mmCIF file of C-alpha atoms in Angstrom:
data_model
loop_
_atom_site.group_PDB
_atom_site.id
_atom_site.type_symbol
_atom_site.label_atom_id
_atom_site.label_comp_id
_atom_site.label_asym_id
_atom_site.label_seq_id
_atom_site.Cartn_x
_atom_site.Cartn_y
_atom_site.Cartn_z
ATOM 1 C CA MET A 1 -20.972 -59.513 -28.968
ATOM 2 C CA SER A 2 -22.824 -57.673 -26.185
ATOM 3 C CA THR A 3 -25.852 -56.404 -28.086
ATOM 4 C CA LYS A 4 -27.935 -55.641 -24.988
ATOM 5 C CA GLY A 5 -25.202 -53.445 -23.548
ATOM 6 C CA ARG A 6 -24.802 -51.439 -26.724
ATOM 7 C CA GLN A 7 -28.547 -51.030 -27.124
ATOM 8 C CA LEU A 8 -28.930 -49.825 -23.538
ATOM 9 C CA SER A 9 -26.080 -47.355 -24.011
ATOM 10 C CA ASP A 10 -27.555 -45.932 -27.227
ATOM 11 C CA LYS A 11 -31.031 -45.575 -25.721
ATOM 12 C CA VAL A 12 -29.994 -43.934 -22.453
ATOM 13 C CA MET A 13 -27.336 -41.650 -23.912
ATOM 14 C CA GLY A 14 -29.662 -40.544 -26.704
ATOM 15 C CA ASN A 15 -32.440 -39.803 -24.225
ATOM 16 C CA VAL A 16 -30.249 -38.000 -21.674
ATOM 17 C CA GLY A 17 -28.719 -36.058 -24.579
ATOM 18 C CA LYS A 18 -32.061 -34.279 -24.995
ATOM 19 C CA VAL A 19 -31.475 -32.638 -21.607
ATOM 20 C CA ILE A 20 -27.691 -32.634 -21.119
ATOM 21 C CA ILE A 21 -26.070 -31.058 -24.165
ATOM 22 C CA GLY A 22 -22.520 -31.907 -25.297
ATOM 23 C CA LYS A 23 -21.504 -34.097 -22.334
ATOM 24 C CA GLU A 24 -21.563 -37.514 -24.001
ATOM 25 C CA LYS A 25 -18.329 -38.683 -22.359
ATOM 26 C CA VAL A 26 -19.545 -37.777 -18.870
ATOM 27 C CA VAL A 27 -22.889 -39.499 -19.448
ATOM 28 C CA CYS A 28 -21.104 -42.584 -20.789
ATOM 29 C CA ASN A 29 -18.883 -42.729 -17.696
ATOM 30 C CA VAL A 30 -21.871 -42.371 -15.371
ATOM 31 C CA LEU A 31 -23.697 -45.142 -17.217
ATOM 32 C CA THR A 32 -20.550 -47.264 -16.973
ATOM 33 C CA ALA A 33 -20.540 -46.759 -13.198
ATOM 34 C CA ILE A 34 -24.197 -47.790 -12.955
ATOM 35 C CA VAL A 35 -23.546 -51.012 -14.890
ATOM 36 C CA ALA A 36 -20.420 -51.654 -12.791
ATOM 37 C CA GLY A 37 -22.424 -51.208 -9.580
ATOM 38 C CA GLY A 38 -20.399 -48.232 -8.359
ATOM 39 C CA HIS A 39 -21.046 -44.618 -7.364
ATOM 40 C CA ILE A 40 -20.007 -41.213 -8.704
ATOM 41 C CA LEU A 41 -18.497 -38.098 -7.138
ATOM 42 C CA LEU A 42 -19.228 -35.053 -9.309
ATOM 43 C CA GLU A 43 -16.922 -32.127 -8.577
ATOM 44 C CA ASP A 44 -17.974 -28.923 -10.287
ATOM 45 C CA VAL A 45 -19.175 -25.376 -9.776
ATOM 46 C CA PRO A 46 -22.934 -24.779 -9.404
ATOM 47 C CA GLY A 47 -25.075 -24.537 -12.523
ATOM 48 C CA THR A 48 -23.288 -27.066 -14.736
ATOM 49 C CA GLY A 49 -26.159 -29.586 -14.846
ATOM 50 C CA LYS A 50 -25.347 -32.069 -12.089
ATOM 51 C CA THR A 51 -28.913 -32.285 -10.763
ATOM 52 C CA LYS A 52 -30.358 -32.328 -14.284
ATOM 53 C CA LEU A 53 -28.108 -35.264 -15.140
ATOM 54 C CA ALA A 54 -29.251 -37.287 -12.129
ATOM 55 C CA LYS A 55 -32.926 -36.603 -12.815
ATOM 56 C CA ALA A 56 -32.573 -37.345 -16.539
ATOM 57 C CA LEU A 57 -30.939 -40.691 -15.778
ATOM 58 C CA ALA A 58 -33.695 -41.651 -13.333
ATOM 59 C CA LYS A 59 -36.410 -40.756 -15.834
ATOM 60 C CA SER A 60 -34.651 -42.559 -18.690
ATOM 61 C CA MET A 61 -34.316 -45.768 -16.670
ATOM 62 C CA ASP A 62 -37.786 -45.656 -15.074
ATOM 63 C CA VAL A 63 -36.393 -45.756 -11.534
ATOM 64 C CA SER A 64 -37.056 -43.727 -8.388
ATOM 65 C CA PHE A 65 -35.048 -40.605 -7.575
ATOM 66 C CA ALA A 66 -34.347 -38.737 -4.338
ATOM 67 C CA ARG A 67 -32.222 -35.723 -3.476
ATOM 68 C CA ILE A 68 -30.571 -34.804 -0.183
ATOM 69 C CA GLN A 69 -29.222 -31.288 0.378
ATOM 70 C CA PHE A 70 -26.291 -31.819 2.735
ATOM 71 C CA THR A 71 -25.944 -29.157 5.423
ATOM 72 C CA PRO A 72 -23.931 -28.937 8.683
ATOM 73 C CA ASP A 73 -27.021 -29.756 10.785
ATOM 74 C CA LEU A 74 -27.999 -32.850 8.757
ATOM 75 C CA LEU A 75 -28.101 -36.038 10.854
ATOM 76 C CA PRO A 76 -27.409 -39.646 9.734
ATOM 77 C CA THR A 77 -31.058 -40.514 10.467
ATOM 78 C CA ASP A 78 -32.121 -37.775 8.030
ATOM 79 C CA ILE A 79 -30.511 -39.967 5.364
ATOM 80 C CA THR A 80 -31.340 -43.492 6.490
ATOM 81 C CA GLY A 81 -34.624 -42.977 8.331
ATOM 82 C CA LEU A 82 -35.659 -43.999 11.835
ATOM 83 C CA ASN A 83 -38.287 -45.881 13.834
ATOM 84 C CA VAL A 84 -41.051 -43.680 15.225
ATOM 85 C CA TYR A 85 -43.804 -44.563 17.680
ATOM 86 C CA ASP A 86 -47.232 -45.060 16.130
ATOM 87 C CA ARG A 87 -50.096 -44.573 18.586
ATOM 88 C CA GLU A 88 -52.649 -46.461 16.496
ATOM 89 C CA SER A 89 -50.602 -49.666 16.324
ATOM 90 C CA ASN A 90 -49.046 -49.089 19.764
ATOM 91 C CA GLY A 91 -45.625 -49.857 18.314
ATOM 92 C CA PHE A 92 -42.718 -48.479 16.361
ATOM 93 C CA VAL A 93 -42.863 -48.180 12.571
ATOM 94 C CA LEU A 94 -40.055 -47.422 10.154
ATOM 95 C CA ARG A 95 -40.066 -44.019 8.546
ATOM 96 C CA LYS A 96 -37.773 -44.587 5.581
ATOM 97 C CA GLY A 97 -35.210 -41.946 4.676
ATOM 98 C CA PRO A 98 -34.379 -40.737 1.154
ATOM 99 C CA VAL A 99 -31.692 -43.419 0.820
ATOM 100 C CA PHE A 100 -34.490 -45.890 0.044
ATOM 101 C CA THR A 101 -34.466 -45.066 -3.650
ATOM 102 C CA ASN A 102 -32.717 -46.106 -6.861
ATOM 103 C CA ILE A 103 -30.782 -42.966 -7.771
ATOM 104 C CA LEU A 104 -29.761 -40.757 -4.853
ATOM 105 C CA LEU A 105 -28.334 -37.276 -5.395
ATOM 106 C CA ALA A 106 -26.208 -36.339 -2.374
ATOM 107 C CA ASP A 107 -25.893 -32.632 -3.097
ATOM 108 C CA GLU A 108 -22.850 -30.813 -1.653
ATOM 109 C CA ILE A 109 -21.880 -33.834 0.435
ATOM 110 C CA ASN A 110 -18.853 -32.036 1.900
ATOM 111 C CA ARG A 111 -21.106 -29.548 3.736
ATOM 112 C CA ALA A 112 -22.251 -32.227 6.191
ATOM 113 C CA THR A 113 -20.244 -33.363 9.203
ATOM 114 C CA PRO A 114 -18.023 -36.474 8.936
ATOM 115 C CA ARG A 115 -20.517 -38.379 11.105
ATOM 116 C CA THR A 116 -23.306 -37.700 8.626
ATOM 117 C CA GLN A 117 -21.079 -38.338 5.617
ATOM 118 C CA SER A 118 -20.250 -41.751 7.055
ATOM 119 C CA GLY A 119 -23.976 -42.502 7.205
ATOM 120 C CA LEU A 120 -23.796 -43.135 3.472
ATOM 121 C CA LEU A 121 -20.833 -45.523 3.678
ATOM 122 C CA GLU A 122 -22.747 -48.686 4.550
ATOM 123 C CA CYS A 123 -25.408 -47.836 1.986
ATOM 124 C CA MET A 124 -22.840 -47.348 -0.770
ATOM 125 C CA GLU A 125 -20.622 -50.310 0.033
ATOM 126 C CA GLU A 126 -23.097 -52.919 1.277
ATOM 127 C CA LYS A 127 -26.283 -51.744 -0.497
ATOM 128 C CA GLN A 128 -28.076 -51.984 2.839
ATOM 129 C CA VAL A 129 -29.151 -49.852 5.812
ATOM 130 C CA SER A 130 -28.986 -50.742 9.513
ATOM 131 C CA ILE A 131 -31.573 -49.033 11.707
ATOM 132 C CA ASP A 132 -31.892 -49.917 15.411
ATOM 133 C CA GLY A 133 -30.232 -53.273 14.872
ATOM 134 C CA THR A 134 -32.341 -54.273 11.860
ATOM 135 C CA THR A 135 -30.791 -54.459 8.391
ATOM 136 C CA TYR A 136 -32.782 -53.434 5.328
ATOM 137 C CA SER A 137 -31.611 -54.206 1.792
ATOM 138 C CA LEU A 138 -31.739 -51.392 -0.742
ATOM 139 C CA GLU A 139 -33.521 -51.999 -4.012
ATOM 140 C CA GLU A 140 -31.337 -52.473 -7.073
ATOM 141 C CA PRO A 141 -30.159 -50.565 -8.911
ATOM 142 C CA PHE A 142 -28.899 -48.343 -6.088
ATOM 143 C CA PHE A 143 -26.696 -45.543 -7.355
ATOM 144 C CA VAL A 144 -25.311 -42.500 -5.523
ATOM 145 C CA ILE A 145 -24.287 -39.318 -7.303
ATOM 146 C CA ALA A 146 -22.565 -37.114 -4.735
ATOM 147 C CA THR A 147 -21.597 -33.553 -5.628
ATOM 148 C CA GLN A 148 -19.229 -30.992 -4.179
ATOM 149 C CA ASN A 149 -17.994 -27.560 -5.196
ATOM 150 C CA PRO A 150 -14.184 -27.756 -5.544
ATOM 151 C CA ILE A 151 -13.776 -23.980 -5.217
ATOM 152 C CA GLU A 152 -15.929 -22.998 -2.241
ATOM 153 C CA THR A 153 -14.433 -24.472 0.947
ATOM 154 C CA THR A 154 -15.876 -22.235 3.683
ATOM 155 C CA GLY A 155 -18.007 -24.265 6.074
ATOM 156 C CA THR A 156 -17.157 -27.587 4.439
ATOM 157 C CA PHE A 157 -15.701 -30.866 5.720
ATOM 158 C CA VAL A 158 -13.132 -32.481 3.436
ATOM 159 C CA LEU A 159 -14.011 -36.034 2.443
ATOM 160 C CA PRO A 160 -11.413 -38.382 3.973
ATOM 161 C CA GLU A 161 -9.443 -40.695 1.702
ATOM 162 C CA ALA A 162 -11.326 -43.735 3.025
ATOM 163 C CA GLN A 163 -14.611 -42.222 1.861
ATOM 164 C CA LEU A 164 -13.255 -40.986 -1.470
ATOM 165 C CA ASP A 165 -12.159 -44.559 -2.129
ATOM 166 C CA ARG A 166 -15.805 -45.667 -1.948
ATOM 167 C CA PHE A 167 -16.603 -43.779 -5.129
ATOM 168 C CA LEU A 168 -15.975 -45.713 -8.315
ATOM 169 C CA MET A 169 -15.252 -42.537 -10.282
ATOM 170 C CA ARG A 170 -14.713 -38.835 -9.781
ATOM 171 C CA LEU A 171 -16.032 -36.793 -12.700
ATOM 172 C CA SER A 172 -16.536 -33.178 -13.688
ATOM 173 C CA MET A 173 -19.275 -31.832 -15.958
ATOM 174 C CA GLY A 174 -17.163 -28.873 -17.045
ATOM 175 C CA LEU A 175 -18.390 -25.617 -18.535
ATOM 176 C CA PRO A 176 -19.789 -25.790 -22.071
ATOM 177 C CA GLY A 177 -18.104 -24.333 -25.131
ATOM 178 C CA LYS A 178 -19.723 -21.519 -27.103
ATOM 179 C CA GLU A 179 -21.632 -23.753 -29.541
ATOM 180 C CA GLU A 180 -22.728 -26.070 -26.749
ATOM 181 C CA GLU A 181 -24.051 -23.173 -24.685
ATOM 182 C CA VAL A 182 -25.912 -21.781 -27.696
ATOM 183 C CA SER A 183 -27.514 -25.218 -28.131
ATOM 184 C CA ILE A 184 -28.441 -25.244 -24.424
ATOM 185 C CA LEU A 185 -30.162 -21.850 -24.733
ATOM 186 C CA ALA A 186 -32.059 -22.994 -27.834
ATOM 187 C CA CYS A 187 -33.055 -26.260 -26.145
ATOM 188 C CA TYR A 188 -34.393 -24.561 -23.013
ATOM 189 C CA ASP A 189 -35.820 -21.484 -24.751
ATOM 190 C CA LYS A 190 -39.501 -22.470 -24.634
ATOM 191 C CA ALA A 191 -39.675 -25.209 -21.999
ATOM 192 C CA ASP A 192 -37.621 -27.595 -19.883
ATOM 193 C CA PRO A 193 -37.052 -30.785 -21.946
ATOM 194 C CA LEU A 194 -36.673 -32.767 -18.704
ATOM 195 C CA GLU A 195 -40.419 -32.441 -18.116
ATOM 196 C CA GLU A 196 -41.172 -34.329 -21.334
ATOM 197 C CA LEU A 197 -38.521 -37.029 -20.910
ATOM 198 C CA GLN A 198 -39.839 -40.612 -21.039
ATOM 199 C CA ALA A 199 -38.308 -43.897 -19.869
ATOM 200 C CA VAL A 200 -36.399 -45.810 -22.559
ATOM 201 C CA VAL A 201 -35.103 -48.773 -20.507
ATOM 202 C CA THR A 202 -36.321 -50.734 -17.495
ATOM 203 C CA PRO A 203 -34.579 -51.827 -14.273
ATOM 204 C CA GLN A 204 -34.788 -55.391 -15.591
ATOM 205 C CA GLU A 205 -32.779 -54.418 -18.683
ATOM 206 C CA ILE A 206 -30.140 -52.804 -16.460
ATOM 207 C CA ALA A 207 -29.909 -56.013 -14.412
ATOM 208 C CA GLU A 208 -29.438 -58.050 -17.606
ATOM 209 C CA VAL A 209 -26.647 -55.781 -18.837
ATOM 210 C CA ARG A 210 -24.964 -56.014 -15.434
ATOM 211 C CA LYS A 211 -24.912 -59.800 -15.801
ATOM 212 C CA GLU A 212 -23.409 -59.411 -19.274
ATOM 213 C CA ALA A 213 -20.700 -57.176 -17.817
ATOM 214 C CA GLU A 214 -19.846 -59.733 -15.147
ATOM 215 C CA ALA A 215 -19.284 -62.350 -17.875
ATOM 216 C CA VAL A 216 -16.988 -60.138 -19.995
ATOM 217 C CA TYR A 217 -13.682 -61.884 -20.737
ATOM 218 C CA VAL A 218 -10.450 -60.327 -19.459
ATOM 219 C CA SER A 219 -7.097 -61.732 -20.590
ATOM 220 C CA ARG A 220 -4.193 -62.176 -18.198
ATOM 221 C CA SER A 221 -2.239 -59.426 -19.966
ATOM 222 C CA ILE A 222 -5.037 -56.948 -19.104
ATOM 223 C CA PHE A 223 -4.856 -58.042 -15.453
ATOM 224 C CA GLU A 224 -1.107 -57.420 -15.541
ATOM 225 C CA TYR A 225 -1.608 -54.052 -17.261
ATOM 226 C CA ILE A 226 -3.960 -52.868 -14.507
ATOM 227 C CA VAL A 227 -1.616 -54.123 -11.772
ATOM 228 C CA GLU A 228 1.393 -52.399 -13.352
ATOM 229 C CA ILE A 229 -0.500 -49.088 -13.404
ATOM 230 C CA ALA A 230 -1.463 -49.447 -9.741
ATOM 231 C CA ALA A 231 2.017 -50.596 -8.712
ATOM 232 C CA LYS A 232 3.610 -47.565 -10.379
ATOM 233 C CA THR A 233 1.558 -45.206 -8.190
ATOM 234 C CA ARG A 234 2.774 -47.011 -5.053
ATOM 235 C CA THR A 235 6.467 -46.539 -5.759
ATOM 236 C CA ASP A 236 6.713 -43.072 -7.307
ATOM 237 C CA GLU A 237 8.526 -40.446 -5.271
ATOM 238 C CA GLY A 238 6.189 -37.824 -3.846
ATOM 239 C CA VAL A 239 3.185 -40.158 -3.674
ATOM 240 C CA ILE A 240 2.135 -40.684 -0.072
ATOM 241 C CA SER A 241 -0.428 -43.358 -0.842
ATOM 242 C CA GLY A 242 -0.957 -45.016 -4.210
ATOM 243 C CA VAL A 243 -3.792 -47.036 -5.676
ATOM 244 C CA SER A 244 -4.911 -49.894 -3.415
ATOM 245 C CA PRO A 245 -6.151 -53.309 -4.609
ATOM 246 C CA ARG A 246 -9.665 -51.889 -4.232
ATOM 247 C CA GLY A 247 -8.720 -49.314 -6.861
ATOM 248 C CA SER A 248 -7.390 -52.029 -9.185
ATOM 249 C CA LEU A 249 -10.640 -53.954 -8.816
ATOM 250 C CA ALA A 250 -12.620 -50.773 -9.480
ATOM 251 C CA LEU A 251 -10.709 -50.231 -12.719
ATOM 252 C CA LEU A 252 -11.328 -53.853 -13.736
ATOM 253 C CA ARG A 253 -15.067 -53.623 -13.031
ATOM 254 C CA SER A 254 -15.312 -50.328 -14.886
ATOM 255 C CA ALA A 255 -13.434 -51.668 -17.912
ATOM 256 C CA LYS A 256 -15.750 -54.690 -18.117
ATOM 257 C CA ALA A 257 -18.844 -52.479 -17.887
ATOM 258 C CA TYR A 258 -17.441 -50.073 -20.483
ATOM 259 C CA ALA A 259 -16.659 -52.923 -22.880
ATOM 260 C CA THR A 260 -20.228 -54.185 -22.505
ATOM 261 C CA LEU A 261 -21.670 -50.769 -23.334
ATOM 262 C CA GLN A 262 -19.412 -50.633 -26.404
ATOM 263 C CA GLY A 263 -20.910 -53.920 -27.592
ATOM 264 C CA ARG A 264 -17.944 -56.182 -26.795
ATOM 265 C CA ASP A 265 -17.681 -59.274 -24.595
ATOM 266 C CA TYR A 266 -13.968 -58.759 -23.944
ATOM 267 C CA VAL A 267 -11.781 -55.942 -22.546
ATOM 268 C CA VAL A 268 -9.059 -54.212 -24.579
ATOM 269 C CA PRO A 269 -6.266 -51.914 -23.278
ATOM 270 C CA ASP A 270 -8.072 -48.833 -24.574
ATOM 271 C CA ASP A 271 -10.898 -49.523 -22.121
ATOM 272 C CA VAL A 272 -8.412 -49.368 -19.257
ATOM 273 C CA LYS A 273 -6.745 -46.220 -20.617
ATOM 274 C CA GLU A 274 -10.110 -44.521 -21.128
ATOM 275 C CA LEU A 275 -11.186 -45.055 -17.522
ATOM 276 C CA ALA A 276 -7.895 -44.858 -15.602
ATOM 277 C CA VAL A 277 -8.158 -41.140 -14.792
ATOM 278 C CA PRO A 278 -11.767 -41.007 -13.512
ATOM 279 C CA VAL A 279 -11.356 -44.276 -11.598
ATOM 280 C CA LEU A 280 -7.875 -43.798 -10.103
ATOM 281 C CA ALA A 281 -7.055 -40.076 -9.769
ATOM 282 C CA HIS A 282 -9.096 -39.493 -6.587
ATOM 283 C CA ARG A 283 -7.404 -42.471 -4.908
ATOM 284 C CA ILE A 284 -3.950 -40.854 -5.015
ATOM 285 C CA VAL A 285 -2.607 -39.046 -1.940
ATOM 286 C CA HIS A 286 0.383 -36.782 -2.581
ATOM 287 C CA GLY A 287 1.575 -33.237 -2.067
ATOM 288 C CA TYR A 288 -0.808 -31.771 -4.644
ATOM 289 C CA THR A 289 -4.138 -30.378 -3.505
ATOM 290 C CA GLN A 290 -5.849 -29.842 -6.849
ATOM 291 C CA ALA A 291 -7.758 -32.655 -8.529
ATOM 292 C CA VAL A 292 -6.358 -31.642 -11.923
ATOM 293 C CA GLN A 293 -2.830 -32.446 -10.713
ATOM 294 C CA SER A 294 -3.875 -35.979 -9.746
ATOM 295 C CA GLU A 295 -5.481 -36.447 -13.147
ATOM 296 C CA ARG A 296 -2.338 -35.304 -14.950
ATOM 297 C CA TYR A 297 -0.276 -37.617 -12.792
ATOM 298 C CA ILE A 298 -2.391 -40.665 -13.786
ATOM 299 C CA GLU A 299 -2.125 -39.626 -17.430
ATOM 300 C CA GLU A 300 1.660 -39.605 -17.113
ATOM 301 C CA VAL A 301 1.621 -43.006 -15.420
ATOM 302 C CA ILE A 302 -0.420 -44.437 -18.307
ATOM 303 C CA LYS A 303 2.060 -43.061 -20.833
ATOM 304 C CA GLY A 304 4.935 -44.779 -19.041
ATOM 305 C CA ILE A 305 3.373 -48.272 -18.953
ATOM 306 C CA ALA A 306 3.821 -50.563 -21.939
ATOM 307 C CA VAL A 307 0.477 -51.378 -23.572
ATOM 308 C CA PRO A 308 -0.082 -55.122 -24.043
ATOM 309 C CA THR A 309 -0.463 -56.285 -27.637
ATOM 310 C CA GLU A 310 -2.154 -59.617 -28.270
ATOM 311 C CA ASP A 311 -5.503 -61.126 -29.194
ATOM 312 C CA PHE A 312 -7.696 -60.119 -26.233
ATOM 313 C CA GLN A 313 -10.633 -62.313 -27.214
ATOM 314 C CA LYS A 314 -11.144 -65.851 -25.953
#
């Protein structure tokens, strides 16, 4: 049993729950992505708590946090940093950009030009930054939460499929229900609970849980289940581009991380079913333009694939 994973999940979700009300599933998925070593694209209208979520996670895990407001005039060096001449030392010194952090909020990423958007690609994929021919490793954990407004498109640059594929999951906070919103008002009535939030886990604990996730057992039937889901998206009529092997690997990594956070050292089909939509929907290219259509499509694919039934433990 993965006791460390379950304990980390309970601590972080309980702590973040003091700030983010009624979004346990979203928080669980974000935590799953962190353990899996991936990144998140949050698509939602303003005011739903995206920035609060990122800050609450950073405070809960005792890690550094930085925020970049993406705008059309933002340059790649505004993200990564650059070497500047220092008169005292008579040489160039590195002025680090906001990417040198643990949790990076890339706010409204689709408002920056493709050149600037691509400045994050190496950081996200390789966990490193190249500046003037020198490569700098980013401190672990390194986690990007990028946001975009799916409704407002004026003055934006659509993320290309190659860049969307770099995100482990695409999530949406969603608007709260009546009772949830009442709880939010009561919670924030006197003060902002984020100001009082304390760390409940350390970066070392996150690293240990990541190692647990890597060691999670996956049976051959689960491998086949994931491949069958991906293969279905590649052959369906109307789908221009289905899930690539990178998407299959992303689903595998996510399922292992999710199992760890649930306290198991093995993956079951329900883990795959739970994560298929957030991990795979944004990797589909077809005639639909709305994200909700892609999500419904993946749900239908899951329904049409036979679920393996066996003992999934070693």
